[in-house]
Amino acid sequence: MKLPSFFGSMKKRLKGRIVSRILSHFALIVATLFALFPIYFIFWTSILKIQLAAITLSSLIPNLALITLYNYNYVLSDPTFFTIYLKNSLIFGLSAAGVGLVLALFTGYALSRFTFPGRKPFIYFIIALMQFPGTMLVIPYFFMFKELNLINTYLGLIIPYSAGSIVFTGILVKNYIDSIPEDLEEAALVDGETRTGAFTKVIIPLIKPILGLGILLAFIGPYTDFILARAFITGNSLQTLALRLYSVSSISSSGGAAIDYGVFSAFSFLMGIPILIIYLIFQKYIIGGLTLGGVKG
Amino acid sequence: MATVRLEHITKKFGETTAVDDISLTVNDGEFVVLLGPSGCGKTTTLRIVSGLEVQSEGHVYIGDRVVDDVEPKDRNVAMVFQSYALYPHLKIYDNIAFGLKARHVPRAEIIKKVNETAKMLQIHQLLDRKPAALSGGQRQRVALARALVRDPEVFLLDEPLSNLDAKLRAATRIEIKNLHLRLRKTMIYVTHDQVEAMTLADKIAVINQGKLLQFASPMDVFMKPAHRFVGDFVGYPSMNMLGGELEETSAGTFFFTPVIRMKASGAQTGKYFLGIRPEDIVVSKSSSENSLECSVRGLERTGSDNYLFLDYSEGGIVASVTSPDYSVGEKVYVTFDPVNAHFFDAATGAAVQLSASF
């Protein structure tokens, strides 16, 4: 009589497994819906004929009759979208990503590999910095950069944007390099490489995943920044997409300011495309990190 | 010519002294094993030769050249790491070619050398793979190939076999020995495994707590340990150590332990250890003159050897016996030939020549 009870317990285990599968999938689906709904909502309102105030639950259901490209046309027909706003945002985003990544790379490497007095406190200091909201920086930075005559200049924003990358991306890089055995660099040194050679030929290829992620993060922050840009940019020529997003969708009416959500949504969507492109360029590195394996020999 | 000479090498990490005034010369083409327990400073010594670590005091010579200020890349040494340290992002071919590329060897020559070396180590079918796809034994060969392909003056091997299983370790040991016999290159090999040291080395340097205790041929290290630690560390099971005292009596000079009394001379009176190897202990079931009564605590059979763990009134003794025919609790009588006895100064550990007899 042992056999049936054995199969019985197996059945019970199988049942338990199915139930837990269903529960976890249900939770994941709900979470995904919460994550996807805003994106769907913005996309749908960007091509919807109806104004936001008139939107009902039923008008959220895809319906060809309700679609218009008017909002996109409105945004893109203004050449300054490209010649001023996109250009400036890309200049800020890409230079901050470039400079910031190099700084983060050296910061991370130094914190991981070199021993120097004050190394540990410095790491804690950087981690502590992450706890402060960025908004806090606006006023001190403004005073500082005003003294340096850097208000309303490209450099005046690229410097704080790049510095921001050291904090978060620097720690990311440090943690990643920590997981790479020092033997690998030492093997390269004995094999005939200089320290720089070992760094570029062994460390850099191995930390590509984190560099891909770092570039993406170092780009998105400055590219979408509103707070610092709003304070630092006073003229028209340096205006960015994030600032324009605010002004382009404001409608002044007799009753005061309102926001045209159709234009707002279309603009937001267009603004997201460069981020997507950067992600697509670096995603093979980001995902490559998962399959690299075997670092531990 | 690649003689490696260490002259009064000391290495301190903060307050701790990892290597304490080590001097030794590895002749051209010699296979020297640095043997000692973990943390004894043997790997640090090897790393000082490679240049990855810089000594606090002393000088390193490779050939006729002082290399104290020479970068690892310019020392013309190759190193095999305990972890193998294969570059995970590179194919096996590129792993082996790495050092040649760094030295700007022409491409055609790189291809030729990598293929030759890979064939010699029977890994030529793996050249297109990444290290992650290889077994431990294969990775070990790649690490060896990466060192061999460069044809350096000196090979440095840091516990290269410790990550392999016992069978593979024994097989690779023989291969490394044959490789050395074929190439006749200067090799310095670090291990904590005395069997590796005994089988591979032309000379063994026994290191403990950063100090070089003995530097001699494997047979000398085994037969004439220069220090109590060497006697204890080399050989399995360890040498039996019995503490005792050399005393002058009216009848002459004697070495006393609580259970043994021997005529002995040749050194000042004082405290000494008597060392006797398990295989030098004669076990008998009947008592004889000068025999010590023991009871059997346990028997360890390895198949070929049997180790008898014995208790006597004051302590324990291990004996190596041919017959496994003993039972726990049985009374036996042990003795040994005084010529096989080793004596060590109790304070310094240094070996002392005593002529002893019962």
XYZ file of C-alpha atoms in Angstrom:
655
model
C 0.000 0.000 0.000
C 3.043 2.239 -0.121
C 2.762 2.941 -3.815
C -0.554 4.839 -3.919
C 0.417 7.082 -1.023
C 3.669 7.880 -2.806
C 1.818 8.860 -5.953
C -0.688 10.707 -3.819
C 1.991 12.894 -2.314
C 3.446 13.495 -5.755
C 0.059 14.623 -7.007
C -0.241 16.950 -4.040
C 3.167 18.409 -4.778
C 2.266 18.892 -8.420
C -0.958 20.604 -7.423
C 0.939 22.907 -5.064
C 3.321 23.783 -7.828
C 0.508 24.655 -10.228
C -1.227 26.818 -7.640
C 1.959 28.744 -6.872
C 2.572 29.175 -10.624
C -0.887 30.629 -11.110
C -0.490 32.965 -8.148
C 2.902 34.246 -9.208
C 1.788 34.736 -12.809
C -1.287 36.582 -11.640
C 0.850 38.936 -9.535
C 3.254 39.504 -12.427
C 0.448 40.223 -14.880
C -1.122 42.752 -12.524
C 2.247 44.470 -12.014
C 2.850 44.524 -15.773
C -0.553 46.109 -16.349
C 0.298 48.846 -13.890
C 3.594 49.436 -15.685
C 2.155 49.387 -19.195
C -1.028 51.351 -18.692
C 0.581 54.854 -18.525
C 2.565 54.130 -21.686
C -0.547 52.955 -23.470
C -2.510 55.895 -22.145
C 0.073 58.466 -23.333
C 0.361 56.785 -26.708
C -3.390 56.577 -27.165
C -4.059 60.184 -26.123
C -1.303 61.320 -28.498
C -3.291 60.014 -31.471
C -6.777 60.551 -30.092
C -9.148 63.113 -31.560
C -10.928 63.620 -28.254
C -9.486 66.046 -25.715
C -8.491 64.662 -22.323
C -11.462 66.089 -20.506
C -13.805 64.151 -22.772
C -12.018 60.813 -22.408
C -14.097 58.019 -20.935
C -13.169 54.450 -20.227
C -14.787 53.353 -23.486
C -12.733 55.784 -25.586
C -9.575 54.029 -24.304
C -10.485 51.026 -26.397
C -8.558 51.146 -29.700
C -10.812 52.541 -32.408
C -9.596 53.601 -35.866
C -12.314 56.211 -36.152
C -10.873 58.173 -33.238
C -7.301 58.352 -34.559
C -5.588 61.494 -35.776
C -1.965 62.430 -36.409
C -2.745 66.062 -35.777
C -0.678 66.255 -32.560
C 2.428 64.758 -34.154
C 2.026 67.014 -37.107
C 1.736 69.999 -34.801
C 4.919 69.111 -32.901
C 7.035 68.123 -35.885
C 5.962 70.922 -38.198
C 7.854 73.337 -35.997
C 11.500 73.015 -37.177
C 12.809 74.246 -33.828
C 11.850 70.851 -32.435
C 14.938 69.564 -34.240
C 17.147 72.618 -34.596
C 16.958 73.760 -31.000
C 15.324 71.353 -28.590
C 16.360 67.937 -29.856
C 19.816 69.226 -30.738
C 20.382 70.701 -27.272
C 19.000 67.697 -25.435
C 21.248 65.400 -27.436
C 24.276 67.620 -26.817
C 23.600 67.598 -23.094
C 22.640 63.947 -22.933
C 25.446 62.537 -25.064
C 28.276 64.681 -23.702
C 27.165 64.086 -20.139
C 26.928 60.356 -20.894
C 30.373 60.338 -22.500
C 32.162 62.407 -19.876
C 30.187 60.891 -17.031
C 30.927 57.351 -18.129
C 34.660 57.971 -18.374
C 34.618 59.541 -14.906
C 32.502 56.697 -13.534
C 34.815 54.146 -15.123
C 37.927 55.569 -13.497
C 36.139 56.183 -10.206
C 34.840 52.619 -10.144
C 38.195 51.116 -11.105
C 40.094 53.134 -8.524
C 37.619 52.316 -5.772
C 37.712 48.639 -6.650
C 41.402 48.049 -7.297
C 43.543 50.640 -5.572
C 44.130 50.939 -1.870
C 44.543 54.478 -0.674
C 43.887 56.281 2.586
C 40.235 57.170 2.998
C 38.993 54.676 0.417
C 36.279 53.130 2.581
C 34.949 56.458 3.960
C 34.877 57.796 0.412
C 32.732 54.859 -0.746
C 30.312 55.445 2.126
C 30.310 59.144 1.318
C 29.325 58.436 -2.284
C 26.611 56.021 -1.210
C 25.335 58.640 1.249
C 25.216 61.170 -1.605
C 22.762 58.935 -3.428
C 20.251 59.433 -0.635
C 19.838 63.160 -1.314
C 17.258 64.385 -3.813
C 18.687 66.103 -6.890
C 16.459 69.113 -6.307
C 18.638 69.969 -3.341
C 21.537 70.695 -5.700
C 19.821 73.378 -7.727
C 20.365 76.386 -5.492
C 23.988 75.722 -4.433
C 24.895 74.796 -8.007
C 23.255 77.966 -9.273
C 25.355 80.132 -6.979
C 28.476 78.224 -7.827
C 28.024 78.347 -11.581
C 26.936 81.934 -11.525
C 30.259 82.836 -9.918
C 31.994 80.810 -12.606
C 29.998 82.605 -15.321
C 28.698 79.285 -16.558
C 24.973 79.989 -16.307
C 23.249 79.554 -19.647
C 26.199 77.733 -21.236
C 26.543 74.131 -22.426
C 29.464 73.548 -20.069
C 27.460 74.887 -17.153
C 25.089 71.937 -17.413
C 27.415 69.267 -18.759
C 29.626 69.560 -15.657
C 26.904 68.884 -13.050
C 25.267 66.250 -15.266
C 28.562 64.347 -15.667
C 29.378 64.703 -11.996
C 26.055 63.085 -11.210
C 27.112 59.951 -13.092
C 30.110 59.393 -10.836
C 27.852 58.793 -7.899
C 25.535 56.114 -9.157
C 27.316 54.684 -12.193
C 30.666 54.870 -10.389
C 29.389 52.590 -7.644
C 27.827 50.265 -10.221
C 31.150 49.985 -12.048
C 33.031 49.448 -8.780
C 30.757 46.613 -7.751
C 31.063 45.009 -11.161
C 34.860 45.229 -11.219
C 34.909 43.771 -7.691
C 33.467 40.579 -9.172
C 36.297 40.227 -11.718
C 39.249 38.299 -10.243
C 42.447 40.329 -10.061
C 44.271 37.280 -11.408
C 43.028 38.175 -14.879
C 44.771 41.530 -14.887
C 47.857 40.039 -13.306
C 47.955 37.347 -15.966
C 47.852 40.112 -18.582
C 50.677 41.977 -16.827
C 52.899 38.895 -16.793
C 51.841 38.159 -20.373
C 53.421 41.429 -21.440
C 50.770 44.100 -21.075
C 51.109 47.426 -19.317
C 48.584 48.395 -16.639
C 46.759 50.414 -19.260
C 46.869 47.496 -21.689
C 45.478 45.127 -19.071
C 42.745 47.652 -18.363
C 41.697 48.143 -21.974
C 42.130 44.546 -23.129
C 40.851 42.657 -20.114
C 38.799 44.877 -17.821
C 36.942 46.978 -20.398
C 35.666 43.999 -22.446
C 34.557 42.266 -19.257
C 32.621 45.228 -17.896
C 30.853 46.090 -21.171
C 27.456 45.114 -19.714
C 27.759 47.645 -16.930
C 29.141 50.248 -19.327
C 26.111 49.763 -21.580
C 23.794 50.216 -18.641
C 25.912 53.139 -17.394
C 25.671 54.970 -20.721
C 21.927 54.515 -20.776
C 21.542 55.845 -17.227
C 24.037 58.667 -17.736
C 22.121 59.687 -20.871
C 18.564 59.463 -19.591
C 19.143 61.687 -16.547
C 20.478 64.785 -18.353
C 18.311 64.164 -21.427
C 15.110 64.296 -19.416
C 16.241 66.783 -16.751
C 13.846 69.615 -16.120
C 14.805 71.047 -12.727
C 18.442 71.951 -13.320
C 17.816 73.009 -16.935
C 14.977 75.249 -15.873
C 17.256 77.072 -13.427
C 20.391 77.217 -15.579
C 18.994 77.958 -19.021
C 17.831 81.513 -19.376
C 18.111 82.159 -23.111
C 16.190 80.629 -25.989
C 19.085 79.003 -27.825
C 19.887 76.417 -25.122
C 16.318 75.246 -24.473
C 15.907 71.493 -24.229
C 13.141 69.020 -25.028
C 12.184 68.712 -21.381
C 11.709 72.465 -21.104
C 9.888 72.614 -24.417
C 7.558 69.831 -23.352
C 6.231 72.190 -20.740
C 5.867 75.249 -22.973
C 4.598 73.536 -26.103
C 1.657 71.951 -24.377
C 0.600 75.001 -22.376
C -2.418 76.694 -23.818
C -3.247 80.074 -22.454
C -6.957 80.561 -22.401
C -9.133 83.199 -20.824
C -9.548 81.081 -17.737
C -5.752 80.762 -17.165
C -3.138 78.200 -18.238
C -4.159 74.724 -19.309
C -2.307 71.826 -20.823
C -3.014 70.324 -24.210
C -2.582 66.671 -23.364
C -2.716 65.553 -26.957
C 0.340 67.641 -27.817
C 1.950 66.753 -24.492
C 1.564 63.036 -25.203
C 2.826 63.232 -28.767
C 5.819 65.283 -27.671
C 6.613 62.845 -24.849
C 6.453 59.959 -27.237
C 8.791 61.564 -29.714
C 11.116 62.503 -26.907
C 11.385 58.859 -25.906
C 12.656 57.709 -29.300
C 16.351 58.680 -28.805
C 16.357 56.809 -25.485
C 15.000 53.765 -27.257
C 17.672 54.074 -29.956
C 20.448 54.282 -27.363
C 18.975 51.300 -25.586
C 18.866 49.316 -28.823
C 22.493 50.171 -29.594
C 23.753 49.032 -26.193
C 21.282 46.298 -25.380
C 23.501 43.542 -26.736
C 26.114 44.518 -24.160
C 23.551 44.901 -21.416
C 22.094 41.489 -22.162
C 25.519 40.050 -22.987
C 26.354 40.433 -19.313
C 23.935 37.682 -18.497
C 25.545 35.135 -20.820
C 29.204 36.007 -20.266
C 29.666 33.666 -17.313
C 32.852 31.828 -16.518
C 34.571 34.947 -15.195
C 35.418 32.961 -12.098
C 37.428 30.472 -14.195
C 70.683 31.616 -19.193
C 67.993 32.023 -16.584
C 69.205 31.556 -13.099
C 66.818 33.034 -10.564
C 68.459 34.368 -7.463
C 66.716 35.749 -4.406
C 68.933 37.727 -2.078
C 67.622 38.421 1.434
C 64.051 38.928 0.256
C 61.670 40.285 2.863
C 58.088 41.302 2.224
C 55.942 43.081 4.771
C 52.254 43.818 4.486
C 51.718 46.446 7.141
C 52.710 44.790 10.401
C 52.827 41.232 9.121
C 55.946 39.794 7.565
C 54.896 37.475 4.744
C 58.405 36.662 3.558
C 61.238 36.792 6.042
C 64.777 37.111 4.680
C 64.672 34.376 2.045
C 67.768 33.763 -0.038
C 67.961 31.018 -2.623
C 69.280 30.339 -6.082
C 67.423 28.426 -8.759
C 69.912 27.258 -11.359
C 69.216 27.388 -15.058
C 66.870 24.592 -16.073
C 66.164 23.534 -12.525
C 62.717 22.623 -11.191
C 62.334 24.132 -7.736
C 59.257 23.626 -5.603
C 58.335 26.098 -2.884
C 56.583 23.930 -0.316
C 54.729 25.001 2.772
C 51.331 25.301 4.437
C 48.873 27.932 3.276
C 49.822 31.423 4.315
C 53.506 30.578 4.698
C 54.669 33.112 2.132
C 55.428 30.758 -0.752
C 52.984 32.374 -3.168
C 54.174 35.834 -2.155
C 57.730 34.721 -2.916
C 56.631 33.525 -6.362
C 54.802 36.790 -6.994
C 57.937 38.703 -6.058
C 59.839 36.770 -8.739
C 57.083 37.603 -11.247
C 57.120 41.278 -10.307
C 53.434 41.335 -9.367
C 54.570 42.005 -5.826
C 57.550 44.161 -4.957
C 59.743 43.068 -2.055
C 60.245 45.369 0.924
C 63.912 44.425 1.164
C 66.426 42.417 -0.826
C 67.105 41.847 -4.494
C 65.806 39.568 -7.225
C 68.096 38.521 -10.067
C 66.948 36.822 -13.244
C 69.996 35.779 -15.225
C 72.617 38.419 -14.547
C 70.066 41.193 -14.323
C 68.722 42.819 -11.162
C 64.987 42.999 -11.793
C 63.887 44.875 -8.668
C 62.570 47.795 -10.719
C 61.537 45.794 -13.777
C 57.825 45.543 -14.602
C 56.326 42.035 -14.809
C 55.929 42.362 -18.582
C 59.661 42.942 -19.021
C 60.897 40.107 -16.804
C 60.371 37.443 -19.471
C 58.626 35.124 -17.045
C 55.356 33.254 -17.547
C 52.977 32.384 -14.776
C 50.315 29.742 -14.372
C 47.755 30.874 -11.814
C 45.943 28.658 -9.352
C 42.638 29.923 -10.772
C 44.091 29.566 -14.315
C 43.029 33.205 -14.879
C 41.893 32.558 -18.453
C 40.412 35.628 -20.099
C 36.706 34.717 -20.157
C 35.828 37.009 -23.059
C 38.437 35.546 -25.401
C 38.464 32.293 -27.331
C 41.074 29.739 -26.345
C 43.130 30.687 -29.396
C 43.201 34.326 -28.317
C 43.892 33.362 -24.733
C 47.024 31.513 -25.812
C 47.980 34.212 -28.321
C 47.476 37.064 -25.841
C 51.087 37.291 -24.681
C 52.461 37.014 -28.221
C 50.162 39.783 -29.421
C 51.221 41.955 -26.504
C 54.807 41.453 -27.629
C 53.950 42.284 -31.236
C 55.018 38.933 -32.634
C 54.163 38.735 -36.376
C 50.748 37.226 -37.082
C 51.970 34.264 -39.094
C 54.330 33.294 -36.304
C 51.569 33.626 -33.699
C 49.331 31.265 -35.665
C 52.146 28.752 -36.013
C 53.195 28.884 -32.366
C 49.682 28.737 -30.946
C 48.859 25.716 -33.079
C 52.076 23.930 -32.182
C 51.615 24.501 -28.483
C 47.943 23.563 -28.592
C 48.839 20.307 -30.359
C 51.537 19.528 -27.850
C 49.017 19.875 -25.005
C 46.220 18.244 -27.010
C 43.866 21.178 -26.874
C 43.967 22.102 -30.573
C 40.351 21.036 -31.003
C 39.291 23.600 -28.378
C 40.805 26.716 -29.935
C 37.451 28.129 -31.060
C 35.762 27.790 -27.693
C 35.497 30.160 -24.776
C 36.978 29.167 -21.381
C 33.501 28.766 -19.854
C 32.862 25.820 -22.201
C 35.917 23.898 -20.967
C 36.348 21.409 -18.151
C 38.744 22.090 -15.284
C 41.437 19.867 -16.770
C 41.134 21.515 -20.178
C 41.352 24.994 -18.665
C 44.453 23.913 -16.821
C 46.054 22.885 -20.120
C 45.130 26.176 -21.709
C 46.779 27.983 -18.804
C 49.903 25.872 -19.360
C 49.769 26.504 -23.103
C 49.507 30.230 -22.532
C 52.720 30.086 -20.527
C 54.557 27.676 -22.852
C 53.768 29.477 -26.092
C 55.768 32.503 -25.024
C 58.923 30.463 -24.501
C 59.889 32.533 -21.448
C 63.130 32.225 -19.516
C 61.384 31.253 -16.316
C 58.107 29.472 -15.607
C 56.257 30.289 -12.415
C 53.476 27.924 -11.387
C 51.205 28.753 -8.470
C 49.472 25.599 -7.229
C 48.468 24.715 -10.784
C 46.984 21.335 -9.882
C 45.029 22.199 -6.764
C 41.718 22.632 -8.598
C 41.853 19.245 -10.300
C 40.460 15.986 -8.972
C 42.916 13.471 -7.547
C 43.213 11.270 -10.632
C 43.682 14.125 -13.065
C 46.122 15.735 -10.675
C 48.351 12.666 -10.707
C 48.222 12.436 -14.504
C 48.964 16.125 -15.016
C 51.774 15.944 -12.494
C 53.563 13.453 -14.698
C 52.921 15.586 -17.758
C 54.391 18.646 -16.111
C 57.430 16.631 -15.105
C 57.850 15.367 -18.683
C 57.369 18.858 -20.024
C 60.172 20.052 -17.823
C 62.446 17.206 -18.823
C 61.774 18.043 -22.473
C 62.110 21.823 -22.256
C 64.722 22.050 -19.518
C 63.483 25.499 -18.553
C 63.838 27.062 -15.153
C 60.623 26.393 -13.272
C 59.469 27.557 -9.870
C 56.433 25.741 -8.608
C 54.402 26.540 -5.511
C 52.432 23.866 -3.694
C 51.316 22.785 -0.256
C 51.179 19.178 -1.443
C 54.290 17.310 -0.384
C 53.657 14.510 -2.882
C 53.793 17.034 -5.733
C 56.928 18.503 -4.245
C 58.636 15.125 -3.846
C 57.749 13.889 -7.335
C 58.354 17.052 -9.345
C 61.223 18.882 -7.758
C 64.926 18.888 -8.432
C 65.076 20.881 -5.234
C 62.503 21.681 -2.586
C 62.429 24.912 -0.616
C 60.422 24.323 2.550
C 58.942 27.561 3.828
C 57.075 28.215 7.052
C 55.967 31.541 8.493
C 57.892 33.363 5.809
C 61.181 31.648 6.598
C 63.115 29.300 4.366
C 63.761 26.263 6.560
C 65.476 23.963 4.095
C 66.505 24.090 0.469
C 67.659 20.710 -0.745
C 66.881 17.748 -2.984
C 63.612 15.894 -2.245
C 65.503 12.924 -0.795
C 67.572 15.131 1.485
C 64.472 16.964 2.637
C 62.882 13.632 3.456
C 65.893 11.827 4.890
C 67.647 14.715 6.591
C 65.080 17.300 7.606
C 66.929 20.417 8.701
C 64.140 21.603 10.945
C 61.495 20.088 13.156
C 58.820 21.662 10.908
C 60.290 20.016 7.799
C 60.260 16.613 9.457
C 56.686 17.143 10.515
C 55.422 18.585 7.206
C 57.087 16.273 4.707
C 56.022 12.647 4.763
C 52.677 11.068 5.491
C 51.705 10.284 8.207
C 53.781 12.937 9.944
C 56.952 12.142 11.780
C 56.373 11.193 15.431
C 57.800 13.849 17.710
C 58.663 12.942 21.284
C 59.804 15.693 23.595
C 62.706 14.886 25.880
C 65.853 16.075 27.532
C 69.548 15.450 27.035
C 71.121 15.037 30.454
C 74.528 14.281 31.886
C 74.483 11.475 34.407
C 77.220 9.660 36.190
C 76.839 6.877 33.610
C 77.248 9.228 30.625
C 75.014 11.442 28.518
C 71.476 10.219 28.017
C 68.414 11.332 26.125
C 65.307 10.847 28.238
C 61.699 11.013 27.324
C 59.127 9.887 29.889
C 59.227 6.430 28.278
C 62.525 6.191 26.421
C 66.085 6.259 27.576
C 68.894 6.383 25.030
C 72.605 6.932 25.169
C 73.206 10.058 23.147
C 75.990 12.545 22.572
C 77.070 15.308 20.244
C 75.187 18.296 21.585
C 74.778 20.427 24.647
C 72.416 19.240 27.337
C 68.910 20.653 27.154
C 65.524 20.046 25.643
C 65.218 18.260 22.310
C 62.637 16.508 20.230
C 63.156 12.977 19.029
C 61.633 12.505 15.592
C 60.918 9.089 14.175
C 59.034 8.357 10.965
C 56.045 5.989 11.104
C 57.738 3.675 8.603
C 60.803 3.429 10.863
C 58.784 2.152 13.775
C 58.904 -1.579 14.293
C 55.722 -3.047 15.718
C 55.686 -6.431 17.348
C 53.082 -8.401 19.215
C 55.612 -9.518 21.775
C 57.775 -7.409 24.003
C 61.525 -7.141 23.508
C 64.377 -5.191 24.998
C 63.789 -1.423 24.782
C 60.301 -1.884 23.406
C 57.460 0.338 24.470
C 54.094 -1.097 25.347
C 51.219 0.498 23.435
C 47.576 -0.224 22.825
C 45.972 0.045 19.392
C 43.626 3.045 19.152
C 42.824 2.665 15.484
C 43.906 1.310 12.131
C 43.684 3.224 8.883
C 43.837 1.126 5.747
C 44.595 2.806 2.460
C 44.819 -0.428 0.513
C 48.561 -0.435 0.017
C 49.583 0.985 3.382
C 48.221 0.569 6.860
C 48.628 3.209 9.503
C 48.469 2.072 13.086
C 47.505 4.671 15.666
C 48.896 3.708 19.035
C 48.550 5.011 22.571
C 51.188 4.668 25.213
C 51.187 5.936 28.785
C 52.322 9.449 27.836
C 50.902 10.075 24.371
C 50.385 8.700 20.884
C 52.506 7.211 18.119
C 51.716 6.468 14.497
C 53.322 3.487 12.824
C 53.227 2.367 9.232
C 52.756 -1.389 9.054
C 52.449 -3.958 6.291
C 49.910 -6.220 7.942
C 46.440 -4.898 8.699
C 46.061 -7.670 11.248
C 45.441 -5.596 14.379
C 42.365 -4.950 16.412
C 41.459 -1.962 18.508
C 42.559 -2.256 22.135
C 45.185 -4.896 21.352
C 48.535 -4.630 23.164
C 51.579 -4.232 20.930
C 55.244 -3.420 21.498
C 57.110 -0.867 19.435
C 60.752 -0.073 19.000
C 62.976 1.570 16.420
C 66.541 1.579 15.189
C 68.363 4.594 16.722
C 70.054 5.356 13.369
C 66.624 6.369 12.075
C 66.096 8.838 14.878
C 66.147 12.571 14.154
C 66.814 15.168 16.822
C 65.642 18.764 16.846
C 66.427 21.580 19.215
C 63.265 22.242 21.216
C 63.799 25.999 21.247
C 64.891 26.732 17.660
C 63.556 23.657 15.865
C 66.881 23.221 14.089
C 68.087 19.679 13.422
C 70.864 18.463 15.694
C 73.288 15.635 14.979
C 73.296 13.253 17.914
C 74.765 9.815 17.888
C 72.287 7.722 19.785
C 71.952 4.132 20.816
C 69.931 2.116 23.258
